[in-house]
Amino acid sequence: GISKPRPQKDILITTSSTTKCHGVFFPTGQNETCFQFYFPTPAHLSNEGSWNTLTSKLNVEECHKLAEQLKDDGWDEKYIDMLHSAHNCVE
């Protein structure tokens, strides 16, 4: 997804043993940050070819759901905060 800029201008990679995923955050310009969360998915559960941009409604719903999950798993707010202003997210 794309979100508001972070104060740091470096690439940030973090992992979680509770959420079983990793996140990557990097600036793409002065006014935005790109972020990606990677969740390993077994082949039989994946939806191959599903790289689609989420609708505005789904964007809000999915980012809110992920933010709640990450908060419950103890992620620092600096990672979760981006989900609240995310747009142009891809599933």
PDB file of N, CA and C in Angstrom:
ATOM      1  N   GLY A   1       0.812  -1.176   0.000  1.00  0.00           N
ATOM      2  CA  GLY A   1       0.000   0.000   0.000  1.00  0.00           C
ATOM      3  C   GLY A   1       0.862   1.248   0.000  1.00  0.00           C
ATOM      4  N   ILE A   2       0.222   2.359  -0.189  1.00  0.00           N
ATOM      5  CA  ILE A   2       0.869   3.662  -0.148  1.00  0.00           C
ATOM      6  C   ILE A   2       0.269   4.426   1.022  1.00  0.00           C
ATOM      7  N   SER A   3       1.108   5.119   1.785  1.00  0.00           N
ATOM      8  CA  SER A   3       0.644   5.839   2.957  1.00  0.00           C
ATOM      9  C   SER A   3       1.423   7.134   3.110  1.00  0.00           C
ATOM     10  N   LYS A   4       1.116   7.864   4.170  1.00  0.00           N
ATOM     11  CA  LYS A   4       1.824   9.108   4.462  1.00  0.00           C
ATOM     12  C   LYS A   4       3.296   8.821   4.748  1.00  0.00           C
ATOM     13  N   PRO A   5       4.154   9.808   4.601  1.00  0.00           N
ATOM     14  CA  PRO A   5       5.587   9.570   4.806  1.00  0.00           C
ATOM     15  C   PRO A   5       5.933   9.290   6.267  1.00  0.00           C
ATOM     16  N   ARG A   6       6.954   8.479   6.465  1.00  0.00           N
ATOM     17  CA  ARG A   6       7.513   8.238   7.798  1.00  0.00           C
ATOM     18  C   ARG A   6       8.630   9.245   8.016  1.00  0.00           C
ATOM     19  N   PRO A   7       8.936   9.561   9.264  1.00  0.00           N
ATOM     20  CA  PRO A   7      10.046  10.484   9.520  1.00  0.00           C
ATOM     21  C   PRO A   7      11.391   9.923   9.043  1.00  0.00           C
ATOM     22  N   GLN A   8      11.573   8.616   9.144  1.00  0.00           N
ATOM     23  CA  GLN A   8      12.813   7.991   8.702  1.00  0.00           C
ATOM     24  C   GLN A   8      12.772   7.806   7.193  1.00  0.00           C
ATOM     25  N   LYS A   9      13.896   7.987   6.552  1.00  0.00           N
ATOM     26  CA  LYS A   9      13.970   7.860   5.095  1.00  0.00           C
ATOM     27  C   LYS A   9      14.738   6.615   4.675  1.00  0.00           C
ATOM     28  N   ASP A  10      14.772   5.606   5.528  1.00  0.00           N
ATOM     29  CA  ASP A  10      15.491   4.381   5.222  1.00  0.00           C
ATOM     30  C   ASP A  10      14.505   3.242   4.964  1.00  0.00           C
ATOM     31  N   ILE A  11      15.015   2.124   4.509  1.00  0.00           N
ATOM     32  CA  ILE A  11      14.197   0.924   4.325  1.00  0.00           C
ATOM     33  C   ILE A  11      14.129   0.217   5.669  1.00  0.00           C
ATOM     34  N   LEU A  12      12.941  -0.155   6.058  1.00  0.00           N
ATOM     35  CA  LEU A  12      12.718  -0.807   7.339  1.00  0.00           C
ATOM     36  C   LEU A  12      12.082  -2.163   7.086  1.00  0.00           C
ATOM     37  N   ILE A  13      12.674  -3.211   7.648  1.00  0.00           N
ATOM     38  CA  ILE A  13      12.138  -4.566   7.523  1.00  0.00           C
ATOM     39  C   ILE A  13      11.943  -5.112   8.931  1.00  0.00           C
ATOM     40  N   THR A  14      10.774  -5.647   9.193  1.00  0.00           N
ATOM     41  CA  THR A  14      10.492  -6.205  10.506  1.00  0.00           C
ATOM     42  C   THR A  14       9.763  -7.538  10.338  1.00  0.00           C
ATOM     43  N   THR A  15       9.951  -8.433  11.301  1.00  0.00           N
ATOM     44  CA  THR A  15       9.284  -9.733  11.270  1.00  0.00           C
ATOM     45  C   THR A  15       8.540  -9.953  12.574  1.00  0.00           C
ATOM     46  N   SER A  16       7.621 -10.887  12.543  1.00  0.00           N
ATOM     47  CA  SER A  16       6.838 -11.191  13.737  1.00  0.00           C
ATOM     48  C   SER A  16       6.611 -12.687  13.848  1.00  0.00           C
ATOM     49  N   SER A  17       6.971 -13.221  14.996  1.00  0.00           N
ATOM     50  CA  SER A  17       6.715 -14.643  15.222  1.00  0.00           C
ATOM     51  C   SER A  17       5.273 -14.883  15.660  1.00  0.00           C
ATOM     52  N   THR A  18       4.593 -13.858  16.179  1.00  0.00           N
ATOM     53  CA  THR A  18       3.194 -14.025  16.570  1.00  0.00           C
ATOM     54  C   THR A  18       2.258 -13.911  15.371  1.00  0.00           C
ATOM     55  N   THR A  19       2.493 -12.928  14.519  1.00  0.00           N
ATOM     56  CA  THR A  19       1.640 -12.726  13.350  1.00  0.00           C
ATOM     57  C   THR A  19       2.060 -13.635  12.199  1.00  0.00           C
ATOM     58  N   LYS A  20       3.274 -14.161  12.253  1.00  0.00           N
ATOM     59  CA  LYS A  20       3.803 -15.054  11.213  1.00  0.00           C
ATOM     60  C   LYS A  20       3.889 -14.354   9.864  1.00  0.00           C
ATOM     61  N   CYS A  21       4.465 -13.157   9.883  1.00  0.00           N
ATOM     62  CA  CYS A  21       4.627 -12.405   8.649  1.00  0.00           C
ATOM     63  C   CYS A  21       5.824 -11.480   8.778  1.00  0.00           C
ATOM     64  N   HIS A  22       6.132 -10.784   7.696  1.00  0.00           N
ATOM     65  CA  HIS A  22       7.123  -9.708   7.785  1.00  0.00           C
ATOM     66  C   HIS A  22       6.590  -8.498   7.032  1.00  0.00           C
ATOM     67  N   GLY A  23       7.116  -7.350   7.400  1.00  0.00           N
ATOM     68  CA  GLY A  23       6.714  -6.107   6.772  1.00  0.00           C
ATOM     69  C   GLY A  23       7.924  -5.352   6.262  1.00  0.00           C
ATOM     70  N   VAL A  24       7.742  -4.645   5.164  1.00  0.00           N
ATOM     71  CA  VAL A  24       8.795  -3.823   4.572  1.00  0.00           C
ATOM     72  C   VAL A  24       8.196  -2.435   4.342  1.00  0.00           C
ATOM     73  N   PHE A  25       8.951  -1.400   4.718  1.00  0.00           N
ATOM     74  CA  PHE A  25       8.493  -0.020   4.614  1.00  0.00           C
ATOM     75  C   PHE A  25       9.607   0.792   3.980  1.00  0.00           C
ATOM     76  N   PHE A  26       9.286   1.562   2.942  1.00  0.00           N
ATOM     77  CA  PHE A  26      10.320   2.362   2.301  1.00  0.00           C
ATOM     78  C   PHE A  26       9.704   3.600   1.647  1.00  0.00           C
ATOM     79  N   PRO A  27      10.459   4.710   1.657  1.00  0.00           N
ATOM     80  CA  PRO A  27       9.940   5.935   1.048  1.00  0.00           C
ATOM     81  C   PRO A  27       9.932   5.816  -0.472  1.00  0.00           C
ATOM     82  N   THR A  28       8.909   6.383  -1.091  1.00  0.00           N
ATOM     83  CA  THR A  28       8.840   6.415  -2.556  1.00  0.00           C
ATOM     84  C   THR A  28       8.811   7.846  -3.060  1.00  0.00           C
ATOM     85  N   GLY A  29       8.976   8.767  -2.172  1.00  0.00           N
ATOM     86  CA  GLY A  29       8.986  10.187  -2.496  1.00  0.00           C
ATOM     87  C   GLY A  29       8.892  10.980  -1.213  1.00  0.00           C
ATOM     88  N   GLN A  30       8.878  12.279  -1.322  1.00  0.00           N
ATOM     89  CA  GLN A  30       8.812  13.107  -0.120  1.00  0.00           C
ATOM     90  C   GLN A  30       7.475  13.005   0.585  1.00  0.00           C
ATOM     91  N   ASN A  31       6.427  12.659  -0.133  1.00  0.00           N
ATOM     92  CA  ASN A  31       5.095  12.704   0.454  1.00  0.00           C
ATOM     93  C   ASN A  31       4.418  11.354   0.615  1.00  0.00           C
ATOM     94  N   GLU A  32       5.173  10.268   0.458  1.00  0.00           N
ATOM     95  CA  GLU A  32       4.531   8.967   0.623  1.00  0.00           C
ATOM     96  C   GLU A  32       5.540   7.887   0.988  1.00  0.00           C
ATOM     97  N   THR A  33       5.000   6.821   1.559  1.00  0.00           N
ATOM     98  CA  THR A  33       5.763   5.635   1.928  1.00  0.00           C
ATOM     99  C   THR A  33       5.045   4.427   1.350  1.00  0.00           C
ATOM    100  N   CYS A  34       5.793   3.503   0.810  1.00  0.00           N
ATOM    101  CA  CYS A  34       5.228   2.243   0.345  1.00  0.00           C
ATOM    102  C   CYS A  34       5.449   1.220   1.454  1.00  0.00           C
ATOM    103  N   PHE A  35       4.453   0.389   1.683  1.00  0.00           N
ATOM    104  CA  PHE A  35       4.619  -0.671   2.666  1.00  0.00           C
ATOM    105  C   PHE A  35       4.046  -1.967   2.111  1.00  0.00           C
ATOM    106  N   GLN A  36       4.638  -3.065   2.552  1.00  0.00           N
ATOM    107  CA  GLN A  36       4.191  -4.398   2.140  1.00  0.00           C
ATOM    108  C   GLN A  36       4.231  -5.313   3.344  1.00  0.00           C
ATOM    109  N   PHE A  37       3.180  -6.080   3.527  1.00  0.00           N
ATOM    110  CA  PHE A  37       3.161  -7.148   4.520  1.00  0.00           C
ATOM    111  C   PHE A  37       3.114  -8.454   3.747  1.00  0.00           C
ATOM    112  N   TYR A  38       3.967  -9.378   4.108  1.00  0.00           N
ATOM    113  CA  TYR A  38       4.005 -10.667   3.426  1.00  0.00           C
ATOM    114  C   TYR A  38       3.571 -11.754   4.396  1.00  0.00           C
ATOM    115  N   PHE A  39       2.509 -12.444   4.034  1.00  0.00           N
ATOM    116  CA  PHE A  39       2.006 -13.575   4.798  1.00  0.00           C
ATOM    117  C   PHE A  39       2.164 -14.827   3.953  1.00  0.00           C
ATOM    118  N   PRO A  40       2.988 -15.776   4.384  1.00  0.00           N
ATOM    119  CA  PRO A  40       3.100 -17.020   3.609  1.00  0.00           C
ATOM    120  C   PRO A  40       1.735 -17.707   3.544  1.00  0.00           C
ATOM    121  N   THR A  41       1.367 -18.128   2.370  1.00  0.00           N
ATOM    122  CA  THR A  41       0.083 -18.793   2.163  1.00  0.00           C
ATOM    123  C   THR A  41       0.319 -20.133   1.478  1.00  0.00           C
ATOM    124  N   PRO A  42      -0.188 -21.208   2.058  1.00  0.00           N
ATOM    125  CA  PRO A  42      -0.052 -22.502   1.390  1.00  0.00           C
ATOM    126  C   PRO A  42      -0.668 -22.459  -0.005  1.00  0.00           C
ATOM    127  N   ALA A  43      -0.052 -23.153  -0.936  1.00  0.00           N
ATOM    128  CA  ALA A  43      -0.494 -23.123  -2.337  1.00  0.00           C
ATOM    129  C   ALA A  43      -1.978 -23.450  -2.483  1.00  0.00           C
ATOM    130  N   HIS A  44      -2.466 -24.405  -1.720  1.00  0.00           N
ATOM    131  CA  HIS A  44      -3.873 -24.811  -1.877  1.00  0.00           C
ATOM    132  C   HIS A  44      -4.859 -23.741  -1.382  1.00  0.00           C
ATOM    133  N   LEU A  45      -4.363 -22.740  -0.637  1.00  0.00           N
ATOM    134  CA  LEU A  45      -5.235 -21.660  -0.169  1.00  0.00           C
ATOM    135  C   LEU A  45      -5.047 -20.372  -0.951  1.00  0.00           C
ATOM    136  N   SER A  46      -4.056 -20.337  -1.799  1.00  0.00           N
ATOM    137  CA  SER A  46      -3.785 -19.092  -2.523  1.00  0.00           C
ATOM    138  C   SER A  46      -4.754 -18.927  -3.683  1.00  0.00           C
ATOM    139  N   ASN A  47      -4.935 -17.691  -4.059  1.00  0.00           N
ATOM    140  CA  ASN A  47      -5.788 -17.351  -5.190  1.00  0.00           C
ATOM    141  C   ASN A  47      -4.857 -16.821  -6.271  1.00  0.00           C
ATOM    142  N   GLU A  48      -4.281 -17.728  -7.029  1.00  0.00           N
ATOM    143  CA  GLU A  48      -3.301 -17.333  -8.043  1.00  0.00           C
ATOM    144  C   GLU A  48      -3.876 -16.286  -8.980  1.00  0.00           C
ATOM    145  N   GLY A  49      -3.045 -15.325  -9.284  1.00  0.00           N
ATOM    146  CA  GLY A  49      -3.486 -14.264 -10.183  1.00  0.00           C
ATOM    147  C   GLY A  49      -4.364 -13.233  -9.526  1.00  0.00           C
ATOM    148  N   SER A  50      -4.380 -13.185  -8.184  1.00  0.00           N
ATOM    149  CA  SER A  50      -5.286 -12.264  -7.498  1.00  0.00           C
ATOM    150  C   SER A  50      -4.632 -10.938  -7.134  1.00  0.00           C
ATOM    151  N   TRP A  51      -3.609 -10.544  -7.850  1.00  0.00           N
ATOM    152  CA  TRP A  51      -2.970  -9.268  -7.565  1.00  0.00           C
ATOM    153  C   TRP A  51      -3.852  -8.151  -8.082  1.00  0.00           C
ATOM    154  N   ASN A  52      -4.793  -7.736  -7.264  1.00  0.00           N
ATOM    155  CA  ASN A  52      -5.746  -6.710  -7.656  1.00  0.00           C
ATOM    156  C   ASN A  52      -5.693  -5.540  -6.692  1.00  0.00           C
ATOM    157  N   THR A  53      -5.889  -4.343  -7.201  1.00  0.00           N
ATOM    158  CA  THR A  53      -6.007  -3.165  -6.352  1.00  0.00           C
ATOM    159  C   THR A  53      -7.354  -3.244  -5.649  1.00  0.00           C
ATOM    160  N   LEU A  54      -7.332  -3.009  -4.345  1.00  0.00           N
ATOM    161  CA  LEU A  54      -8.571  -3.057  -3.571  1.00  0.00           C
ATOM    162  C   LEU A  54      -9.421  -1.825  -3.856  1.00  0.00           C
ATOM    163  N   THR A  55     -10.727  -1.996  -3.807  1.00  0.00           N
ATOM    164  CA  THR A  55     -11.625  -0.851  -3.912  1.00  0.00           C
ATOM    165  C   THR A  55     -11.431   0.009  -2.666  1.00  0.00           C
ATOM    166  N   SER A  56     -11.896   1.234  -2.709  1.00  0.00           N
ATOM    167  CA  SER A  56     -11.755   2.126  -1.547  1.00  0.00           C
ATOM    168  C   SER A  56     -12.370   1.511  -0.294  1.00  0.00           C
ATOM    169  N   LYS A  57     -13.544   0.916  -0.456  1.00  0.00           N
ATOM    170  CA  LYS A  57     -14.234   0.304   0.694  1.00  0.00           C
ATOM    171  C   LYS A  57     -13.434  -0.880   1.229  1.00  0.00           C
ATOM    172  N   LEU A  58     -13.006  -1.777   0.339  1.00  0.00           N
ATOM    173  CA  LEU A  58     -12.218  -2.924   0.774  1.00  0.00           C
ATOM    174  C   LEU A  58     -10.876  -2.499   1.354  1.00  0.00           C
ATOM    175  N   ASN A  59     -10.289  -1.460   0.802  1.00  0.00           N
ATOM    176  CA  ASN A  59      -9.025  -0.928   1.304  1.00  0.00           C
ATOM    177  C   ASN A  59      -9.159  -0.586   2.791  1.00  0.00           C
ATOM    178  N   VAL A  60     -10.200   0.167   3.130  1.00  0.00           N
ATOM    179  CA  VAL A  60     -10.432   0.566   4.521  1.00  0.00           C
ATOM    180  C   VAL A  60     -10.699  -0.655   5.395  1.00  0.00           C
ATOM    181  N   GLU A  61     -11.566  -1.555   4.927  1.00  0.00           N
ATOM    182  CA  GLU A  61     -11.916  -2.738   5.713  1.00  0.00           C
ATOM    183  C   GLU A  61     -10.709  -3.633   5.972  1.00  0.00           C
ATOM    184  N   GLU A  62      -9.947  -3.932   4.929  1.00  0.00           N
ATOM    185  CA  GLU A  62      -8.805  -4.835   5.064  1.00  0.00           C
ATOM    186  C   GLU A  62      -7.684  -4.204   5.898  1.00  0.00           C
ATOM    187  N   CYS A  63      -7.431  -2.921   5.703  1.00  0.00           N
ATOM    188  CA  CYS A  63      -6.387  -2.257   6.484  1.00  0.00           C
ATOM    189  C   CYS A  63      -6.780  -2.165   7.955  1.00  0.00           C
ATOM    190  N   HIS A  64      -8.061  -1.908   8.225  1.00  0.00           N
ATOM    191  CA  HIS A  64      -8.540  -1.855   9.617  1.00  0.00           C
ATOM    192  C   HIS A  64      -8.398  -3.231  10.273  1.00  0.00           C
ATOM    193  N   LYS A  65      -8.791  -4.264   9.542  1.00  0.00           N
ATOM    194  CA  LYS A  65      -8.699  -5.624  10.070  1.00  0.00           C
ATOM    195  C   LYS A  65      -7.246  -5.995  10.362  1.00  0.00           C
ATOM    196  N   LEU A  66      -6.348  -5.678   9.445  1.00  0.00           N
ATOM    197  CA  LEU A  66      -4.934  -5.974   9.644  1.00  0.00           C
ATOM    198  C   LEU A  66      -4.366  -5.157  10.807  1.00  0.00           C
ATOM    199  N   ALA A  67      -4.745  -3.893  10.906  1.00  0.00           N
ATOM    200  CA  ALA A  67      -4.268  -3.049  12.009  1.00  0.00           C
ATOM    201  C   ALA A  67      -4.678  -3.642  13.358  1.00  0.00           C
ATOM    202  N   GLU A  68      -5.906  -4.118  13.462  1.00  0.00           N
ATOM    203  CA  GLU A  68      -6.372  -4.739  14.709  1.00  0.00           C
ATOM    204  C   GLU A  68      -5.580  -6.001  15.031  1.00  0.00           C
ATOM    205  N   GLN A  69      -5.331  -6.819  14.018  1.00  0.00           N
ATOM    206  CA  GLN A  69      -4.564  -8.049  14.217  1.00  0.00           C
ATOM    207  C   GLN A  69      -3.145  -7.722  14.689  1.00  0.00           C
ATOM    208  N   LEU A  70      -2.505  -6.767  14.026  1.00  0.00           N
ATOM    209  CA  LEU A  70      -1.136  -6.404  14.397  1.00  0.00           C
ATOM    210  C   LEU A  70      -1.086  -5.805  15.801  1.00  0.00           C
ATOM    211  N   LYS A  71      -2.077  -4.988  16.144  1.00  0.00           N
ATOM    212  CA  LYS A  71      -2.143  -4.411  17.487  1.00  0.00           C
ATOM    213  C   LYS A  71      -2.287  -5.512  18.536  1.00  0.00           C
ATOM    214  N   ASP A  72      -3.183  -6.453  18.278  1.00  0.00           N
ATOM    215  CA  ASP A  72      -3.376  -7.572  19.207  1.00  0.00           C
ATOM    216  C   ASP A  72      -2.112  -8.410  19.359  1.00  0.00           C
ATOM    217  N   ASP A  73      -1.310  -8.481  18.298  1.00  0.00           N
ATOM    218  CA  ASP A  73      -0.077  -9.269  18.327  1.00  0.00           C
ATOM    219  C   ASP A  73       1.115  -8.493  18.889  1.00  0.00           C
ATOM    220  N   GLY A  74       0.891  -7.234  19.283  1.00  0.00           N
ATOM    221  CA  GLY A  74       1.935  -6.469  19.939  1.00  0.00           C
ATOM    222  C   GLY A  74       2.849  -5.651  19.041  1.00  0.00           C
ATOM    223  N   TRP A  75       2.431  -5.398  17.799  1.00  0.00           N
ATOM    224  CA  TRP A  75       3.253  -4.585  16.899  1.00  0.00           C
ATOM    225  C   TRP A  75       3.295  -3.142  17.396  1.00  0.00           C
ATOM    226  N   ASP A  76       4.412  -2.481  17.180  1.00  0.00           N
ATOM    227  CA  ASP A  76       4.575  -1.077  17.530  1.00  0.00           C
ATOM    228  C   ASP A  76       3.660  -0.221  16.651  1.00  0.00           C
ATOM    229  N   GLU A  77       3.126   0.837  17.228  1.00  0.00           N
ATOM    230  CA  GLU A  77       2.191   1.714  16.520  1.00  0.00           C
ATOM    231  C   GLU A  77       2.806   2.342  15.266  1.00  0.00           C
ATOM    232  N   LYS A  78       4.139   2.490  15.221  1.00  0.00           N
ATOM    233  CA  LYS A  78       4.749   3.107  14.032  1.00  0.00           C
ATOM    234  C   LYS A  78       4.523   2.276  12.774  1.00  0.00           C
ATOM    235  N   TYR A  79       4.281   0.971  12.925  1.00  0.00           N
ATOM    236  CA  TYR A  79       3.970   0.125  11.772  1.00  0.00           C
ATOM    237  C   TYR A  79       2.475   0.131  11.485  1.00  0.00           C
ATOM    238  N   ILE A  80       1.688   0.138  12.523  1.00  0.00           N
ATOM    239  CA  ILE A  80       0.235   0.079  12.386  1.00  0.00           C
ATOM    240  C   ILE A  80      -0.325   1.392  11.850  1.00  0.00           C
ATOM    241  N   ASP A  81       0.281   2.504  12.246  1.00  0.00           N
ATOM    242  CA  ASP A  81      -0.207   3.825  11.877  1.00  0.00           C
ATOM    243  C   ASP A  81      -0.380   3.988  10.365  1.00  0.00           C
ATOM    244  N   MET A  82       0.512   3.404   9.597  1.00  0.00           N
ATOM    245  CA  MET A  82       0.427   3.533   8.137  1.00  0.00           C
ATOM    246  C   MET A  82      -0.851   2.945   7.572  1.00  0.00           C
ATOM    247  N   LEU A  83      -1.375   1.945   8.229  1.00  0.00           N
ATOM    248  CA  LEU A  83      -2.597   1.312   7.740  1.00  0.00           C
ATOM    249  C   LEU A  83      -3.800   2.250   7.830  1.00  0.00           C
ATOM    250  N   HIS A  84      -3.746   3.212   8.734  1.00  0.00           N
ATOM    251  CA  HIS A  84      -4.874   4.133   8.913  1.00  0.00           C
ATOM    252  C   HIS A  84      -4.956   5.185   7.815  1.00  0.00           C
ATOM    253  N   SER A  85      -3.871   5.395   7.081  1.00  0.00           N
ATOM    254  CA  SER A  85      -3.911   6.386   5.996  1.00  0.00           C
ATOM    255  C   SER A  85      -3.549   5.750   4.652  1.00  0.00           C
ATOM    256  N   ALA A  86      -3.675   4.439   4.583  1.00  0.00           N
ATOM    257  CA  ALA A  86      -3.278   3.713   3.368  1.00  0.00           C
ATOM    258  C   ALA A  86      -4.274   3.904   2.236  1.00  0.00           C
ATOM    259  N   HIS A  87      -3.721   3.900   1.023  1.00  0.00           N
ATOM    260  CA  HIS A  87      -4.549   3.921  -0.186  1.00  0.00           C
ATOM    261  C   HIS A  87      -3.802   3.156  -1.268  1.00  0.00           C
ATOM    262  N   ASN A  88      -4.472   2.825  -2.332  1.00  0.00           N
ATOM    263  CA  ASN A  88      -3.886   2.055  -3.432  1.00  0.00           C
ATOM    264  C   ASN A  88      -3.286   0.735  -2.957  1.00  0.00           C
ATOM    265  N   CYS A  89      -4.008   0.028  -2.130  1.00  0.00           N
ATOM    266  CA  CYS A  89      -3.528  -1.261  -1.622  1.00  0.00           C
ATOM    267  C   CYS A  89      -3.846  -2.389  -2.595  1.00  0.00           C
ATOM    268  N   VAL A  90      -2.981  -3.370  -2.598  1.00  0.00           N
ATOM    269  CA  VAL A  90      -3.113  -4.529  -3.477  1.00  0.00           C
ATOM    270  C   VAL A  90      -3.211  -5.769  -2.607  1.00  0.00           C
ATOM    271  N   GLU A  91      -4.090  -6.692  -3.012  1.00  0.00           N
ATOM    272  CA  GLU A  91      -4.182  -7.947  -2.262  1.00  0.00           C
ATOM    273  C   GLU A  91      -3.288  -8.976  -2.889  1.00  0.00           C
TER     274      GLU A  91
END
